[in-house]
CSV table of C-alpha atoms in Angstrom, one decimal:
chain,number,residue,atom,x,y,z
I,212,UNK,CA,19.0,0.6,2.0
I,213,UNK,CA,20.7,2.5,-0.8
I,214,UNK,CA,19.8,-0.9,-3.2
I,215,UNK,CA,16.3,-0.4,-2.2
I,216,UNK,CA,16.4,3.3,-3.1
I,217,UNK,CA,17.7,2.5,-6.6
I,218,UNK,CA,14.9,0.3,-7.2
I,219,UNK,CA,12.5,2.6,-6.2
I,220,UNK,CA,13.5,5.2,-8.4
I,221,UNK,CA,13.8,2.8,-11.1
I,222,UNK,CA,10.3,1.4,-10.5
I,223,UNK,CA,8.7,4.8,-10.0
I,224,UNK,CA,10.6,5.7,-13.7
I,225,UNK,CA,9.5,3.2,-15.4
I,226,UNK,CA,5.9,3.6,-14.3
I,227,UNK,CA,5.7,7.0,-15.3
I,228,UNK,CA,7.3,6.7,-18.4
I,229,UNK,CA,4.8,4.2,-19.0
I,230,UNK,CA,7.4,1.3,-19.4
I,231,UNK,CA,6.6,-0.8,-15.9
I,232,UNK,CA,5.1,-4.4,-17.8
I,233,UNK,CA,2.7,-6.3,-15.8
I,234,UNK,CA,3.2,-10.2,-15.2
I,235,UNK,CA,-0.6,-10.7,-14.8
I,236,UNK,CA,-1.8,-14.4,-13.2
I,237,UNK,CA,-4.3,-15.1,-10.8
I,238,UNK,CA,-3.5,-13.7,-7.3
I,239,UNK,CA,-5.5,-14.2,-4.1
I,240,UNK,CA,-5.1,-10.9,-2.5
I,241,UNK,CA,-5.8,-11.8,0.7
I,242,UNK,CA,-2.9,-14.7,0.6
I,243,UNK,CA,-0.7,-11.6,-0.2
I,244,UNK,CA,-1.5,-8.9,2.9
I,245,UNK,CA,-1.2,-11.9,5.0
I,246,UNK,CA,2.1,-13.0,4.1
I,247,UNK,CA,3.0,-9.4,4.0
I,248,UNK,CA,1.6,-8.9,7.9
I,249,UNK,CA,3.8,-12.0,8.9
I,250,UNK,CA,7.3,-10.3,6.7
I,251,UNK,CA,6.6,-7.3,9.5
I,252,UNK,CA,4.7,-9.0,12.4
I,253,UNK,CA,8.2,-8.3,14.4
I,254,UNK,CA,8.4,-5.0,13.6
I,255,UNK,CA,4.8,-4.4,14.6
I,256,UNK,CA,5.2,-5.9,17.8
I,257,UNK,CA,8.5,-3.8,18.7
I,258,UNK,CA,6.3,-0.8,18.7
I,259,UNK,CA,3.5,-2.4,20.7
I,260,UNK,CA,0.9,-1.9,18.0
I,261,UNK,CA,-2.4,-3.7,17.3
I,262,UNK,CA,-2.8,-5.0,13.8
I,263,UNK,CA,-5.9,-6.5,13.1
I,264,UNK,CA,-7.2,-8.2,9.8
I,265,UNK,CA,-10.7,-8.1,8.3
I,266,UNK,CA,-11.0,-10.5,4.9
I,267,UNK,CA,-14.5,-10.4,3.3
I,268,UNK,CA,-15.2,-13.9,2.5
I,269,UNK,CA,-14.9,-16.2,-0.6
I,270,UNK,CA,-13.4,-13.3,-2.2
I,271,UNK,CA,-12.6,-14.7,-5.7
I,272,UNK,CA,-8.7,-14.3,-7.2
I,273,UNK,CA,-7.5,-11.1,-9.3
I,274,UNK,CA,-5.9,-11.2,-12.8
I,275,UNK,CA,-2.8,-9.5,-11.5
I,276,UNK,CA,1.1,-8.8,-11.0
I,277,UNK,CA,1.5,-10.5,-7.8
I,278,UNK,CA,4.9,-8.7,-7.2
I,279,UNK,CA,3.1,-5.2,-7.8
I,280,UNK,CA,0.4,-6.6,-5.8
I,281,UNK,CA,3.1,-7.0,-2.8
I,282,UNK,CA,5.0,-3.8,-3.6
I,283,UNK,CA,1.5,-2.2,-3.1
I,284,UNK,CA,0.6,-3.8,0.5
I,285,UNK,CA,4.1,-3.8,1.6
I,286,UNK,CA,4.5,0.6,1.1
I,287,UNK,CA,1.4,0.7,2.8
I,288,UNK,CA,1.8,-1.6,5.8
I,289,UNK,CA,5.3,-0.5,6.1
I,290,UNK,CA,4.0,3.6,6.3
I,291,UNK,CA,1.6,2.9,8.7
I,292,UNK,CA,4.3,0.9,11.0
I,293,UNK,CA,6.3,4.1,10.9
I,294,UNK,CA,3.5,6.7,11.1
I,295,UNK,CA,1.4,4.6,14.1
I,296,UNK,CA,2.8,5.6,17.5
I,297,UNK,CA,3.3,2.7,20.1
I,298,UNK,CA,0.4,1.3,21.5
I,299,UNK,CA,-1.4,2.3,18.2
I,300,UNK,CA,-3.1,0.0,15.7
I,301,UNK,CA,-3.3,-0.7,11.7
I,302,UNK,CA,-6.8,-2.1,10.5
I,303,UNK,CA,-6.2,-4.4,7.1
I,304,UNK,CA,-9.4,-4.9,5.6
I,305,UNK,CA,-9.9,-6.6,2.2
I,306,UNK,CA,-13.4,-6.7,0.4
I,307,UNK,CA,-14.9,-6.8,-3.2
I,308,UNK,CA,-15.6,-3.4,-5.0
I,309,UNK,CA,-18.9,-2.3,-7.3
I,310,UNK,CA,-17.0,-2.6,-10.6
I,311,UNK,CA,-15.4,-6.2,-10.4
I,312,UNK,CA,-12.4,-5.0,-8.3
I,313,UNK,CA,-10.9,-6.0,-5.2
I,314,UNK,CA,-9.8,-3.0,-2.3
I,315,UNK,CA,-7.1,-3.1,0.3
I,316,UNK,CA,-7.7,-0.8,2.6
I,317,UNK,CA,-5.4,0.6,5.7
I,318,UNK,CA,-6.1,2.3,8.4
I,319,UNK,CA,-3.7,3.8,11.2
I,320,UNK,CA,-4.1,5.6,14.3
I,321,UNK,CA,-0.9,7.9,13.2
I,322,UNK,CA,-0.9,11.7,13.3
I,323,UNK,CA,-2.5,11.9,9.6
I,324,UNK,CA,-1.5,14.4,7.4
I,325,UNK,CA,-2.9,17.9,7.0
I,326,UNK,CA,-4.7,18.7,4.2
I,327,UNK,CA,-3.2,21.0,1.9
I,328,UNK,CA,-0.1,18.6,2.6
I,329,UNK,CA,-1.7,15.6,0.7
I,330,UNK,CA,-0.6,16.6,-2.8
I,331,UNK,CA,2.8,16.9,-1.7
I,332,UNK,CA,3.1,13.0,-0.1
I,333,UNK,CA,1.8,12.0,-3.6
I,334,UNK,CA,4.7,13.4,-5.1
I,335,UNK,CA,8.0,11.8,-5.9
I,336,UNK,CA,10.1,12.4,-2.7
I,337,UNK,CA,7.9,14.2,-0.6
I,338,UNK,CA,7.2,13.9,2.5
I,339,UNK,CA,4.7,16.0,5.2
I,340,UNK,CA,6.2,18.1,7.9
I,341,UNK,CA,5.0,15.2,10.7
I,342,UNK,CA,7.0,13.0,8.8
I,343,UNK,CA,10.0,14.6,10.2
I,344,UNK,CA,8.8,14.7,13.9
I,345,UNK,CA,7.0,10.9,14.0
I,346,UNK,CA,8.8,8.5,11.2
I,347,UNK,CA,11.5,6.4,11.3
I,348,UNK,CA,12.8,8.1,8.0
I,349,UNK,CA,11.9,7.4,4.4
I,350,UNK,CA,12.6,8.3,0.5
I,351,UNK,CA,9.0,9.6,0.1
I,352,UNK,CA,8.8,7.4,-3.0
I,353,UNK,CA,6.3,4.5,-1.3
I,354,UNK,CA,3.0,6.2,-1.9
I,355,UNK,CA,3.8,7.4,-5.9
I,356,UNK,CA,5.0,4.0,-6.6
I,357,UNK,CA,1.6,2.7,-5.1
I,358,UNK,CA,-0.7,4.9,-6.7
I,359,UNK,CA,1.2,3.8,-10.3
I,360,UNK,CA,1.1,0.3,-9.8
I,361,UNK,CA,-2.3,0.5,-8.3
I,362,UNK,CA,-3.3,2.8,-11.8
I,363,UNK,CA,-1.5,0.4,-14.0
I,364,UNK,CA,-4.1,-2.7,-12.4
I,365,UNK,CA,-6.9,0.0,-14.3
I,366,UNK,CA,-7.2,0.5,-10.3
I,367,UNK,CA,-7.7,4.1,-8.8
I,368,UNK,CA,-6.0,5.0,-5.4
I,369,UNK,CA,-7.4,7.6,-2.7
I,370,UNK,CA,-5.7,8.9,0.8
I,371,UNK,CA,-8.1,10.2,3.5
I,372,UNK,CA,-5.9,11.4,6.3
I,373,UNK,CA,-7.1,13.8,9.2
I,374,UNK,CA,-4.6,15.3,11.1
I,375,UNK,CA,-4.2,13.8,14.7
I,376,UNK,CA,-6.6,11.0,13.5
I,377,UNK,CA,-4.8,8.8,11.4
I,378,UNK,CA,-4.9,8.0,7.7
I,379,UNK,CA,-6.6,5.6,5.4
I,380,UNK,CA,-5.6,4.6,2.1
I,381,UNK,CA,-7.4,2.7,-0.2
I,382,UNK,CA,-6.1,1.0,-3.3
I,383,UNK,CA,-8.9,-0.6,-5.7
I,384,UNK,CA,-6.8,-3.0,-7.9
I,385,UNK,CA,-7.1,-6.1,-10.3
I,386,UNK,CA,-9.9,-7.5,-11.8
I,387,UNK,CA,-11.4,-10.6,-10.8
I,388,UNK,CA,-11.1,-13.7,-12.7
I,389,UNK,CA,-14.5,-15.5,-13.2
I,390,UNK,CA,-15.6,-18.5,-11.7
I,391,UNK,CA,-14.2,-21.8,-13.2
């Protein structure tokens, strides 16, 4: 845990002080939620909750860091297994965007997040005062680190939460490689 702190708070450095490089090469983002689904399909089921998939189709690959690409979907899969109560459910859609970009979206049935409390979750180490009552802990550094790594893809990042109806995030990220 403490190892995966330290590289959070060396990732979320670097990013902000504009020093995070990019290992671009095609990436199939769907190939990437899915193996990240399967990383915490156990954890998911311990809780009893419902995650469902929705891929648009033929979706083409992304010019992108796939390890980024995995950081991204992992912080977000991971906060809506801790946020979701039992029995709840996580939608996982994927689909192609106006401006030749791919989003990830995720959507929970957690407690969401009031309103005037989203600016503080974006910061480094914050956290919302449900977090306290409904996680099973965290640094507060997943969504920062998401939002920079989804910015550094020339990507923009958006949370929609409303409290006691859950939260969506949605990452736009990578551009996609033309057809061969």
């Amino acid at each position: 845990h403490l190892l995966q702190l330290i590289n959070d708070i060396l990732d979320l450095s670097r990013i902000e002080a504009d020093r995070y490089e990019l290992r671009e090469e095609p990436v199939r983002l769907t190939d990437v939620v899915e193996d990240c689904v399967r990383l915490l399909h156990l954890r998911a089921e311990s809780k009893g909750l419902h995650v469902s998939l929705e891929f648009e189709k033929a979706l083409r690959q992304l010019w992108a860091d796939e390890r980024a690409i995995r950081q991204i979907c992992l912080n977000l899969i991971t906060n809506a297994l801790k946020f979701t109560p039992r029995g709840g459910s996580i939608t996982l859609t994927v689909g192609s965007t106006a401006d030749a970009g791919q989003a990830f979206v995720g959507k929970d049935t957690g407690p969401g997040i009031p309103k005037d409390e989203i600016p503080k979750v974006m910061q480094a180490f914050g956290q919302g005062s449900l977090a306290h009552q409904t996680a099973e802990g965290g640094t507060g550094l997943g969504l920062p680190i998401t939002k920079g790594l989804t910015e550094l893809h020339d990507g923009r990042f958006e949370l929609k939460s409303r409290l006691h109806h859950g939260t969506e995030v949605l990452p736009v990220v990578g551009r996609v490689l033309p057809v061969p």
